[in-house]
Amino acid sequence: GAPGDVNSNVLVARSTGDAQLDKAVWQWLSWDKNQKTKEQIESLLQNGKHKELRDRLCCRLTFGTAGLRSAMGAGFCYINDLTVIQSTQGIYKYLERNFSDFKQRGFVVGYDTRGQVTSNCSSKKLAKLTAAVLLAKDVLVYFFSTYVPTPFVPYAVQQLGAVAGVMITASHNRKEDNGYKVYWENGAQITSPHDKEIIKCIEECVEPWNGSWNENLVDTSPLRQDPLKKICDSYMEDLTKICYHRELNMQTSLKFVHTSFHGVGHDYVQLAFKAFGFQPPIPVPEQKDPDPDFSTVKCPNPEEGESVLELSLRLAEKEDARVVVATDPDADRLAVAEQQENGRWKVFTGNELAALFGWWMFSRWKESCSQDADVRNVYMLATTVSSKILRAIALKEGFHFEETLPGFKWIGSRVKNLLDNGKEVLFAFEESIGFMCGTSVLDKDGVSAAVVIAEMATYLQGQSLTLAHKLVDIYETYGYHISKTSYFLCYDPPTIKRIFERLRNFDGPQSYPGCCGIYNILHVRDITTGYDSSQLNKKSVLPVSKSSQMITFTFQNGCVATLRTSGTEPKIKYYAEMCALPGHSDRSVLEEELQKLIEALIESFLEPDKNGLTWRSA
């Protein structure tokens, strides 16, 4: 039969010999109105590709560390028109149960610039369908008329008093991916139990409702408002709360290069620099405009360092700019490079930048706070796999430091809680170059971080210092914190599970390793099971996270190392840090010890050769 003839499809579908798969195929072909993705399933069916059909149709998207994230394409566990409609219907159901004033307060929808021609799928189109589901149900929808940085969505949710918001983005993932990030009324990403409840609601209403496919509603419905100008103006105004040296910024001779990695960042970073009194940063022309193929970089992740910063570093040399700032494609993360005296570039790690931000935000607070301000009311936060440098600064300066589970969603919720209890939060971060300066946005924000770094570099130049000089100075004052983070790729979930189960039953059932090579282990914390040998009751203080793997080892020599699975990519990540007290400043000795420990960790615990793991290409 013709592809459009549903009855013929049903007959073909019955012939897979698997009732569950037959049903899923039938559902897809009767519900999907996107010709391209519908044809993808039809062609798999016609070619008898039952295993791939099962992989695409017999599982659903779940909430990871950053919402729903997957490859674009056909199937219930991929990101596409149908799964975005289903997810939004579930969210509608959940919000309607939780908020009596949901329809009046409204819902925010933003998007980045990703897309995939072969699936006729783009972030903007997915955002329009998200809005359509809600508009068809008479919900007020704040739909941005153009692409925005991810932080604009949580910011808008708070500013506009909306009940929730969604950002369509896969941040710095590979170009094939897209995602659906959900923010709650408090302006933080949703955490459990909301995510579990929303998944239940999605499963209750999988069939698209009547108005759900009408993407033109954003152009015709009177309930759609465009918050762009209001939010952008208000955001830039709020940004000046963390600007301390406007005069210096206006006069500085320093030049900055900015790359937006083919994403959304260009216009917004230009405006942020203007708000701080700077001349606009010099943009990297080849990377300034959105390009869903990210054609000048091998991957759109600024964390990958010098290899992906090539164009911006060459431009900076040509323009005599000493500092390069790079925002990732959805502008919620920031990479920074600085040219050193020898002409070489230093690309800072997330942990090094956090040391700089922590010092800066605290010293600015101290200089500008009132006489009766209490340092014990001040907080900084980091995720538990990030550097403990803030803990060292906090101990010496008298403010509070707290840790959360990995993922900024945990930081956002905790910060909101602290603010509601009258505390002052200056800074929070995660090592994967996610920074939150100030509390206007309860999520990581690369736009504000970029301009804060520029002001910091300007201020330091006035003292004849570079960012790299200052970093050494911070380590000398608070103790060296030397860390290394990397990852292995593993596309086989059973192998990952086996690696972690082996660690839980290392010297026999339910016994964790007591040493790693020549290094003795003092404590083990297993976030997956909730075990922590350092606690009296052996229970982890951080909440259990059964759905992902994560074990932390504290060694006798002061090193802390964590192995975990990525919440957004097929990776096993490792994090290791040597923390020294002030005065113990032989950096090279610490570095060598850390390197040897990491080698032992990989060899003894991950066994890459035996497990067929792919090393991260340096």
Coordinates of C-alpha atoms in Angstrom, one line a residue:
G1 CA 0.0 0.0 0.0
A2 CA 0.9 3.7 -0.3
P3 CA 2.9 5.1 2.7
G4 CA 0.0 7.3 3.6
D5 CA -2.5 4.5 3.8
V6 CA -2.6 3.6 7.5
N7 CA -4.5 0.4 7.0
S8 CA -1.8 -1.1 4.8
N9 CA 0.8 -0.1 7.5
V10 CA -1.2 -1.9 10.1
L11 CA -1.2 -5.1 8.1
V12 CA 2.6 -4.8 7.5
A13 CA 3.1 -3.9 11.2
R14 CA 1.3 -7.1 12.4
S15 CA 4.0 -9.1 10.6
T16 CA 6.9 -8.2 12.9
G17 CA 6.0 -11.2 15.0
D18 CA 6.2 -9.2 18.2
A19 CA 3.0 -7.9 19.6
Q20 CA 4.6 -5.0 21.6
L21 CA 6.6 -3.9 18.6
D22 CA 3.5 -4.2 16.3
K23 CA 1.6 -1.9 18.7
A24 CA 4.5 0.7 18.8
V25 CA 4.8 0.7 15.0
W26 CA 1.1 1.2 14.6
Q27 CA 1.1 4.0 17.1
W28 CA 4.0 5.8 15.4
L29 CA 2.5 5.5 11.9
S30 CA -0.9 6.7 13.0
W31 CA 0.3 9.6 15.2
D32 CA 3.4 11.1 13.6
K33 CA 2.6 13.9 11.2
N34 CA 6.2 14.7 10.3
Q35 CA 6.6 13.1 6.8
K36 CA 10.4 12.7 7.2
T37 CA 10.4 10.8 10.6
K38 CA 7.3 8.8 9.5
E39 CA 9.2 7.7 6.4
Q40 CA 12.2 6.7 8.6
I41 CA 10.0 4.2 10.5
E42 CA 8.2 3.0 7.3
S43 CA 11.5 2.3 5.6
L44 CA 12.8 0.3 8.6
L45 CA 9.6 -1.7 8.6
Q46 CA 9.7 -2.4 4.8
N47 CA 13.3 -3.5 5.1
G48 CA 12.5 -5.9 8.0
K49 CA 14.9 -4.0 10.4
H50 CA 13.1 -5.2 13.5
K51 CA 16.0 -4.8 15.9
E52 CA 16.4 -1.1 15.0
L53 CA 12.6 -0.6 15.1
R54 CA 12.7 -2.1 18.7
D55 CA 15.5 0.2 19.7
R56 CA 13.7 3.2 18.4
L57 CA 10.1 2.5 19.4
C58 CA 10.2 0.3 22.5
C59 CA 11.7 2.7 25.0
R60 CA 11.0 6.2 26.2
L61 CA 13.0 9.4 26.9
T62 CA 13.9 9.8 30.6
F63 CA 15.1 12.9 32.5
G64 CA 18.9 12.9 32.9
T65 CA 21.1 15.6 34.5
A66 CA 19.9 18.1 32.0
G67 CA 16.3 17.1 31.1
L68 CA 15.4 15.0 28.1
R69 CA 18.3 14.6 25.7
S70 CA 18.8 12.3 22.7
A71 CA 19.6 12.2 19.0
M72 CA 17.1 13.8 16.6
G73 CA 15.2 11.4 14.5
A74 CA 12.2 9.0 14.5
G75 CA 11.3 6.9 17.5
F76 CA 9.9 7.2 21.1
C77 CA 13.4 7.5 22.6
Y78 CA 14.6 10.2 20.1
I79 CA 13.9 13.9 20.0
N80 CA 11.4 14.7 17.4
D81 CA 8.0 16.4 16.8
L82 CA 6.0 13.6 18.3
T83 CA 8.1 13.0 21.5
V84 CA 8.2 16.8 22.1
I85 CA 4.4 16.9 21.8
Q86 CA 4.0 13.9 24.1
S87 CA 6.4 15.4 26.7
T88 CA 4.5 18.8 26.7
Q89 CA 1.1 17.1 27.0
G90 CA 2.5 15.3 30.1
I91 CA 3.8 18.6 31.5
Y92 CA 0.5 20.3 30.9
K93 CA -1.2 17.5 32.8
Y94 CA 1.2 17.7 35.7
L95 CA 1.1 21.5 35.9
E96 CA -2.7 21.6 35.7
R97 CA -2.8 19.3 38.8
N98 CA -0.3 21.4 40.7
F99 CA -1.3 25.0 39.9
S100 CA -4.9 26.3 40.0
D101 CA -3.7 29.5 38.2
F102 CA -1.5 27.7 35.6
K103 CA -3.3 29.1 32.6
Q104 CA -3.2 32.8 33.8
R105 CA 0.4 32.7 35.0
G106 CA 1.7 31.0 31.9
F107 CA 4.6 29.1 30.6
V108 CA 7.9 30.2 29.0
V109 CA 9.4 28.6 25.8
G110 CA 12.9 29.3 24.5
Y111 CA 15.1 27.5 21.9
D112 CA 18.6 27.4 20.5
T113 CA 19.7 27.1 16.8
R114 CA 20.1 23.3 16.4
G115 CA 18.5 21.4 13.6
Q116 CA 18.5 18.3 11.4
V117 CA 17.4 18.5 7.8
T118 CA 16.9 14.7 7.3
S119 CA 14.3 14.7 10.1
N120 CA 12.8 18.1 9.3
C121 CA 13.6 18.9 12.9
S122 CA 14.8 22.2 14.4
S123 CA 14.9 23.7 17.8
K124 CA 12.5 26.4 16.7
K125 CA 10.0 24.0 15.2
L126 CA 10.1 21.9 18.4
A127 CA 9.6 25.0 20.4
K128 CA 6.6 26.0 18.3
L129 CA 5.0 22.6 18.8
T130 CA 5.7 22.9 22.6
A131 CA 3.8 26.2 22.5
A132 CA 1.0 24.8 20.4
V133 CA 0.2 22.0 22.8
L134 CA -0.3 24.6 25.6
L135 CA -1.9 27.4 23.5
A136 CA -4.5 24.8 22.3
K137 CA -5.3 24.3 26.0
D138 CA -5.7 28.1 26.6
V139 CA -2.5 28.5 28.5
L140 CA -0.7 31.9 28.3
V141 CA 2.6 31.2 26.5
Y142 CA 5.7 33.4 26.6
F143 CA 7.4 32.3 23.3
F144 CA 10.7 34.0 22.4
S145 CA 10.5 35.4 18.9
T146 CA 14.2 34.4 18.3
Y147 CA 16.8 32.1 19.7
V148 CA 18.1 32.9 23.2
P149 CA 20.7 31.7 25.7
T150 CA 19.5 28.9 27.9
P151 CA 19.7 31.1 31.1
F152 CA 17.1 33.4 29.6
V153 CA 14.4 30.7 30.2
P154 CA 14.9 30.3 34.0
Y155 CA 15.4 34.0 34.3
A156 CA 12.1 34.7 32.4
V157 CA 10.2 32.1 34.5
Q158 CA 11.1 34.1 37.6
Q159 CA 10.7 37.6 36.1
L160 CA 7.3 36.8 34.6
G161 CA 6.0 34.7 37.4
A162 CA 5.3 31.8 35.1
V163 CA 4.7 28.3 36.5
A164 CA 7.4 26.7 34.4
G165 CA 9.4 26.9 31.2
V166 CA 11.1 24.8 28.6
M167 CA 14.3 25.4 26.7
I168 CA 14.9 23.3 23.5
T169 CA 18.6 22.7 23.5
A170 CA 21.3 20.0 23.6
S171 CA 23.9 22.6 24.8
H172 CA 27.4 21.4 23.8
N173 CA 26.4 17.9 22.6
R174 CA 27.3 16.6 19.1
K175 CA 25.3 18.1 16.3
E176 CA 23.0 15.1 15.9
D177 CA 21.4 15.7 19.4
N178 CA 18.7 17.9 20.8
G179 CA 17.0 18.2 24.1
Y180 CA 14.1 19.5 26.3
K181 CA 15.1 21.2 29.5
V182 CA 12.4 21.9 32.0
Y183 CA 12.4 24.7 34.6
W184 CA 10.0 25.0 37.6
E185 CA 8.4 28.1 39.0
N186 CA 11.4 28.8 41.2
G187 CA 13.6 29.3 38.2
A188 CA 15.6 26.1 38.8
Q189 CA 15.7 23.0 36.7
I190 CA 13.3 20.3 37.9
T191 CA 14.6 17.6 40.2
S192 CA 12.9 14.5 41.6
P193 CA 10.1 13.9 42.4
H194 CA 8.8 16.3 39.7
D195 CA 10.7 14.5 36.9
K196 CA 9.3 11.1 37.8
E197 CA 5.8 12.5 38.1
I198 CA 6.0 14.2 34.8
I199 CA 7.2 10.9 33.1
K200 CA 4.1 9.3 34.6
C201 CA 1.9 12.0 33.2
I202 CA 3.5 11.7 29.8
E203 CA 2.7 8.0 29.7
E204 CA -0.9 8.7 30.6
C205 CA -1.4 10.8 27.4
V206 CA 0.8 9.6 24.7
E207 CA -1.7 10.2 21.8
P208 CA -1.4 13.7 20.4
W209 CA -4.5 15.9 21.3
N210 CA -6.4 17.7 18.6
G211 CA -4.6 21.0 18.6
S212 CA -1.1 19.7 19.4
W213 CA 0.2 19.7 15.9
N214 CA -0.8 23.2 15.1
E215 CA 2.6 25.0 15.1
N216 CA 1.0 28.1 13.6
L217 CA -0.7 28.9 16.9
V218 CA 2.4 30.9 18.0
D219 CA 1.7 33.3 15.2
T220 CA -2.1 33.5 15.5
S221 CA -3.1 32.9 19.1
P222 CA -3.8 36.0 21.3
L223 CA -2.5 34.0 24.3
R224 CA 1.1 34.0 22.9
Q225 CA 3.3 36.8 24.1
D226 CA 6.9 37.6 23.0
P227 CA 9.0 38.3 26.1
L228 CA 12.2 39.0 24.2
K229 CA 12.7 42.7 24.6
K230 CA 11.5 42.9 28.2
I231 CA 13.6 39.9 29.3
C232 CA 16.7 41.0 27.5
D233 CA 16.5 44.6 28.8
S234 CA 15.8 43.4 32.4
Y235 CA 18.6 40.7 32.2
M236 CA 21.2 43.3 31.2
E237 CA 20.0 45.7 33.9
D238 CA 20.3 43.0 36.5
L239 CA 23.7 42.1 35.3
T240 CA 25.1 45.4 36.4
K241 CA 24.5 44.3 40.1
I242 CA 27.7 42.3 39.7
C243 CA 29.6 45.0 37.9
Y244 CA 32.1 46.7 40.3
H245 CA 34.5 48.6 38.2
R246 CA 32.6 50.3 35.4
E247 CA 35.1 53.2 35.1
L248 CA 38.1 50.8 34.7
N249 CA 36.1 48.8 32.1
M250 CA 35.4 52.0 30.1
Q251 CA 39.1 53.0 30.0
T252 CA 40.8 49.6 29.6
S253 CA 43.2 49.0 26.8
L254 CA 42.7 45.2 27.1
K255 CA 41.1 43.6 24.1
F256 CA 38.9 40.5 24.2
V257 CA 38.0 38.0 21.6
H258 CA 34.6 36.1 21.9
T259 CA 33.5 33.0 20.0
S260 CA 29.9 31.8 20.2
F261 CA 30.7 28.4 18.7
H262 CA 28.1 28.7 15.9
G263 CA 25.4 29.1 18.6
V264 CA 23.2 31.8 20.2
G265 CA 25.8 33.8 22.2
H266 CA 27.0 36.5 19.9
D267 CA 24.3 39.2 20.3
Y268 CA 23.9 38.6 24.0
V269 CA 27.6 38.7 24.9
Q270 CA 28.0 41.9 22.9
L271 CA 25.1 43.5 25.0
A272 CA 26.6 42.2 28.3
F273 CA 29.9 43.8 27.6
K274 CA 28.1 47.1 26.8
A275 CA 26.2 46.8 30.1
F276 CA 29.6 46.7 31.9
G277 CA 30.9 49.7 30.1
F278 CA 33.3 47.7 27.8
Q279 CA 34.0 48.1 24.1
P280 CA 32.4 45.1 22.4
P281 CA 34.6 42.0 22.3
I282 CA 36.0 41.0 18.8
P283 CA 33.8 38.2 17.4
V284 CA 35.3 35.2 15.5
P285 CA 33.6 35.9 12.2
E286 CA 33.4 32.2 11.1
Q287 CA 31.7 31.2 14.3
K288 CA 29.6 34.2 15.1
D289 CA 26.4 33.2 13.3
P290 CA 24.3 30.1 14.1
D291 CA 25.1 27.0 12.2
P292 CA 23.5 23.7 13.2
D293 CA 26.3 21.8 11.6
F294 CA 29.0 23.5 13.8
S295 CA 31.1 23.3 10.7
T296 CA 34.4 24.8 12.0
V297 CA 34.8 22.6 15.1
K298 CA 35.1 18.8 15.5
C299 CA 32.7 19.0 18.4
P300 CA 30.8 22.1 19.7
N301 CA 32.1 21.7 23.2
P302 CA 34.5 24.4 24.4
E303 CA 35.6 22.1 27.2
E304 CA 37.7 20.3 24.6
G305 CA 40.3 23.1 24.9
E306 CA 42.8 24.3 22.5
S307 CA 41.8 22.1 19.6
V308 CA 38.4 23.6 19.3
L309 CA 39.5 27.2 20.2
E310 CA 41.9 27.3 17.2
L311 CA 40.1 30.0 15.3
S312 CA 39.6 32.3 18.3
L313 CA 43.3 32.0 19.4
R314 CA 44.6 32.8 15.9
L315 CA 42.3 35.8 15.7
A316 CA 43.4 37.0 19.2
E317 CA 47.0 36.9 18.2
K318 CA 46.3 38.9 15.1
E319 CA 44.2 41.5 17.0
D320 CA 46.6 41.6 19.9
A321 CA 43.9 40.5 22.3
R322 CA 45.2 38.8 25.4
V323 CA 42.0 37.1 26.6
V324 CA 39.6 34.8 24.7
V325 CA 36.1 34.0 26.0
A326 CA 34.1 31.2 24.4
T327 CA 30.5 30.5 25.1
D328 CA 29.1 27.0 24.2
P329 CA 26.3 26.9 21.6
D330 CA 23.5 27.7 24.1
A331 CA 25.7 30.1 26.0
D332 CA 25.3 28.6 29.5
R333 CA 28.9 27.6 29.8
L334 CA 32.2 29.5 29.4
A335 CA 35.7 28.6 28.4
V336 CA 38.6 31.1 28.9
A337 CA 42.1 31.3 27.4
E338 CA 44.8 33.8 28.2
Q339 CA 48.1 34.5 26.3
Q340 CA 51.1 34.0 28.6
E341 CA 54.4 35.9 28.6
N342 CA 56.0 33.3 26.5
G343 CA 53.3 33.7 23.8
R344 CA 51.7 30.4 24.5
W345 CA 48.0 30.2 25.4
K346 CA 46.7 28.9 28.7
V347 CA 43.3 27.4 28.5
F348 CA 41.8 27.4 32.0
T349 CA 40.0 24.3 33.4
G350 CA 36.6 24.7 35.0
N351 CA 38.1 24.2 38.4
E352 CA 40.8 26.9 37.8
L353 CA 38.2 29.4 36.6
A354 CA 36.2 28.6 39.8
A355 CA 39.1 29.5 42.0
L356 CA 39.3 32.8 40.2
F357 CA 35.6 33.5 40.3
G358 CA 35.4 32.4 44.0
W359 CA 38.2 34.8 45.0
W360 CA 36.7 37.6 42.9
M361 CA 33.1 37.3 44.0
F362 CA 34.1 37.1 47.7
S363 CA 36.6 39.9 47.5
R364 CA 34.1 42.2 45.7
W365 CA 31.5 41.3 48.3
K366 CA 33.9 42.2 51.1
E367 CA 34.8 45.5 49.5
S368 CA 31.2 46.6 48.8
C369 CA 29.3 45.1 51.8
S370 CA 27.8 47.2 54.6
Q371 CA 29.4 47.6 58.0
D372 CA 27.0 45.2 59.7
A373 CA 27.1 42.5 57.0
D374 CA 27.8 39.0 58.4
V375 CA 30.2 36.8 56.5
R376 CA 28.5 33.8 58.1
N377 CA 25.4 34.5 56.1
V378 CA 27.4 34.1 52.8
Y379 CA 27.4 30.9 50.8
M380 CA 29.1 29.4 47.8
L381 CA 28.3 26.0 46.2
A382 CA 29.8 23.4 44.0
T383 CA 28.8 19.9 42.7
T384 CA 30.6 17.1 44.5
V385 CA 32.8 16.2 41.5
S386 CA 34.1 19.7 41.3
S387 CA 37.2 21.2 42.9
K388 CA 37.2 21.7 46.7
I389 CA 39.0 25.1 46.3
L390 CA 35.9 27.0 47.4
R391 CA 35.9 24.9 50.6
A392 CA 39.4 26.0 51.3
I393 CA 38.6 29.7 50.6
A394 CA 35.4 29.4 52.8
L395 CA 37.3 27.9 55.7
K396 CA 39.9 30.7 55.7
E397 CA 37.4 33.6 55.1
G398 CA 34.6 32.4 57.3
F399 CA 31.7 32.0 54.8
H400 CA 29.8 28.7 54.1
F401 CA 30.5 26.2 51.4
E402 CA 28.1 23.4 50.4
E403 CA 28.2 20.5 47.9
T404 CA 25.4 19.0 45.8
L405 CA 25.0 16.1 43.5
P406 CA 26.4 16.5 39.9
G407 CA 24.2 18.6 37.6
F408 CA 23.2 22.3 38.0
K409 CA 19.6 21.3 38.7
W410 CA 20.7 20.4 42.3
I411 CA 22.6 23.7 42.7
G412 CA 19.6 25.8 41.4
S413 CA 17.1 24.2 43.9
R414 CA 19.5 24.5 46.8
V415 CA 20.4 28.2 46.1
K416 CA 16.7 29.0 45.9
N417 CA 16.2 27.4 49.3
L418 CA 19.1 29.3 50.8
L419 CA 17.8 32.6 49.3
D420 CA 14.3 32.0 50.7
N421 CA 16.0 31.5 54.1
G422 CA 17.7 34.9 54.0
K423 CA 21.1 33.7 53.0
E424 CA 23.4 35.5 50.4
V425 CA 24.8 33.3 47.7
L426 CA 27.7 34.8 45.8
F427 CA 28.8 32.0 43.4
A428 CA 28.3 28.4 42.4
F429 CA 29.9 26.1 39.8
E430 CA 30.4 22.7 38.3
E431 CA 33.8 21.7 36.9
S432 CA 32.4 21.3 33.4
I433 CA 32.8 25.1 33.0
G434 CA 29.3 25.9 34.3
F435 CA 29.3 29.1 36.5
M436 CA 26.6 31.1 38.3
C437 CA 27.8 34.5 39.3
G438 CA 25.2 36.2 41.5
T439 CA 21.6 34.9 41.8
S440 CA 19.7 36.7 39.0
V441 CA 19.7 33.3 37.2
L442 CA 19.5 30.1 39.2
D443 CA 21.4 28.1 36.6
K444 CA 24.8 28.2 35.0
D445 CA 25.2 31.2 32.7
G446 CA 28.0 31.8 30.2
V447 CA 26.9 35.3 29.3
S448 CA 27.3 36.8 32.8
A449 CA 30.5 34.7 33.4
A450 CA 32.1 36.0 30.2
V451 CA 31.7 39.7 31.2
V452 CA 32.7 39.0 34.9
I453 CA 36.0 37.4 33.6
A454 CA 36.6 40.5 31.4
E455 CA 36.1 42.8 34.4
M456 CA 38.4 40.6 36.5
A457 CA 41.1 40.6 33.9
T458 CA 40.8 44.4 33.6
Y459 CA 41.1 44.9 37.3
L460 CA 44.1 42.6 37.5
Q461 CA 45.8 44.3 34.6
G462 CA 45.7 47.5 36.7
Q463 CA 47.8 45.7 39.3
S464 CA 50.1 44.4 36.6
L465 CA 48.7 40.8 37.0
T466 CA 47.3 38.3 34.6
L467 CA 44.6 35.8 35.4
A468 CA 47.3 33.1 35.5
H469 CA 49.4 35.1 38.0
K470 CA 46.3 35.5 40.2
L471 CA 45.5 31.8 40.1
V472 CA 48.9 30.9 41.5
D473 CA 48.4 33.6 44.1
I474 CA 45.1 32.1 45.1
Y475 CA 46.6 28.6 45.4
E476 CA 49.5 30.0 47.4
T477 CA 47.0 31.6 49.8
Y478 CA 44.5 28.8 50.2
G479 CA 46.4 25.7 49.3
Y480 CA 47.1 24.0 45.9
H481 CA 44.1 22.2 44.4
I482 CA 45.3 20.2 41.4
S483 CA 42.7 18.3 39.5
K484 CA 42.2 16.3 36.4
T485 CA 39.0 15.3 34.7
S486 CA 38.6 13.1 31.6
Y487 CA 36.5 10.4 30.2
F488 CA 36.2 7.1 28.3
L489 CA 33.6 6.4 25.7
C490 CA 31.5 3.2 26.3
Y491 CA 28.6 2.5 24.0
D492 CA 27.6 -0.7 25.9
P493 CA 25.5 -0.2 29.0
P494 CA 26.0 -3.8 30.4
T495 CA 29.8 -3.2 30.4
I496 CA 29.4 0.1 32.4
K497 CA 27.2 -1.8 34.9
R498 CA 29.8 -4.6 35.2
I499 CA 32.6 -2.1 35.9
F500 CA 30.7 -0.5 38.8
E501 CA 29.3 -3.8 40.1
R502 CA 32.9 -5.1 40.3
L503 CA 33.9 -2.2 42.5
R504 CA 31.0 -2.9 44.8
N505 CA 32.0 -6.5 45.2
F506 CA 35.8 -6.1 44.9
D507 CA 37.3 -8.3 47.6
G508 CA 34.2 -10.4 47.9
P509 CA 30.4 -9.7 48.0
Q510 CA 29.5 -6.1 49.1
S511 CA 33.1 -5.0 49.8
Y512 CA 34.7 -2.0 48.2
P513 CA 38.4 -1.9 47.4
G514 CA 40.7 -1.1 50.2
C515 CA 43.5 0.2 47.9
C516 CA 44.1 1.1 44.3
G517 CA 47.5 -0.1 43.2
I518 CA 49.9 1.2 45.9
Y519 CA 47.4 3.8 47.1
N520 CA 45.4 3.2 50.3
I521 CA 41.7 4.1 50.3
L522 CA 40.4 5.8 53.4
H523 CA 36.7 6.2 52.5
V524 CA 34.2 5.1 49.9
R525 CA 31.0 6.9 49.0
D526 CA 28.6 5.3 46.6
I527 CA 25.8 7.7 45.5
T528 CA 24.1 4.9 43.5
T529 CA 23.4 2.8 46.6
G530 CA 23.6 5.6 49.3
Y531 CA 26.5 4.1 51.1
D532 CA 29.2 6.2 52.8
S533 CA 31.9 4.6 54.9
S534 CA 32.9 8.0 56.4
Q535 CA 29.5 8.5 58.1
L536 CA 28.7 6.9 61.5
N537 CA 25.5 5.4 60.1
K538 CA 27.3 4.5 56.8
K539 CA 24.7 6.5 54.9
S540 CA 25.5 9.1 52.3
V541 CA 24.6 12.7 53.2
L542 CA 23.9 13.5 49.5
P543 CA 20.6 12.0 48.2
V544 CA 20.8 8.6 46.5
S545 CA 20.7 8.6 42.7
K546 CA 19.8 5.1 41.7
S547 CA 19.5 5.8 38.0
S548 CA 23.2 6.7 37.5
Q549 CA 26.5 5.2 38.6
M550 CA 28.8 7.2 40.9
I551 CA 31.4 6.1 43.4
T552 CA 33.9 8.4 45.2
F553 CA 37.1 7.3 46.8
T554 CA 39.0 9.3 49.4
F555 CA 42.7 8.3 49.6
Q556 CA 45.1 8.4 52.5
N557 CA 47.3 10.8 50.6
G558 CA 44.5 13.4 50.4
C559 CA 43.4 12.7 46.9
V560 CA 39.7 12.5 46.1
A561 CA 38.6 10.6 43.0
T562 CA 35.2 9.9 41.5
L563 CA 34.1 7.6 38.8
R564 CA 30.6 8.2 37.3
T565 CA 28.5 7.8 34.2
S566 CA 27.6 10.9 32.2
G567 CA 24.0 12.0 32.5
T568 CA 23.9 13.3 28.9
E569 CA 26.4 11.2 26.8
P570 CA 27.8 7.6 26.6
K571 CA 30.8 8.4 28.8
I572 CA 32.4 7.1 31.9
K573 CA 34.0 10.2 33.5
Y574 CA 36.7 10.3 36.1
Y575 CA 37.6 13.2 38.4
A576 CA 40.6 13.4 40.7
E577 CA 42.0 16.1 42.8
M578 CA 44.9 16.6 45.2
C579 CA 44.2 19.2 47.9
A580 CA 47.2 20.6 49.7
L581 CA 47.2 22.9 52.7
P582 CA 48.6 26.4 52.3
G583 CA 52.4 26.3 52.4
H584 CA 52.6 22.8 50.9
S585 CA 53.2 24.3 47.6
D586 CA 55.5 22.0 45.6
R587 CA 53.2 21.9 42.6
S588 CA 55.2 19.4 40.5
V589 CA 55.3 16.8 43.3
L590 CA 51.5 17.1 43.7
E591 CA 51.0 16.8 39.9
E592 CA 53.2 13.7 39.6
E593 CA 51.4 12.0 42.5
L594 CA 48.0 12.8 41.0
Q595 CA 49.1 11.5 37.6
K596 CA 50.4 8.2 39.1
L597 CA 47.2 7.8 41.1
I598 CA 45.0 8.4 38.0
E599 CA 47.0 5.7 36.1
A600 CA 46.4 3.2 38.9
L601 CA 42.7 4.2 39.0
I602 CA 42.3 3.6 35.3
E603 CA 44.3 0.3 35.3
S604 CA 42.8 -1.3 38.4
F605 CA 39.2 0.0 38.4
L606 CA 38.3 0.8 34.8
E607 CA 40.4 -1.8 33.0
P608 CA 40.0 -0.1 29.6
D609 CA 41.6 -2.8 27.5
K610 CA 39.6 -5.6 29.0
N611 CA 36.4 -3.6 28.8
G612 CA 36.9 -2.2 25.3
L613 CA 36.7 1.4 26.4
T614 CA 37.7 4.2 24.0
W615 CA 40.2 6.7 25.4
R616 CA 39.2 10.3 25.0
S617 CA 41.2 11.6 22.0
A618 CA 43.5 14.2 23.4

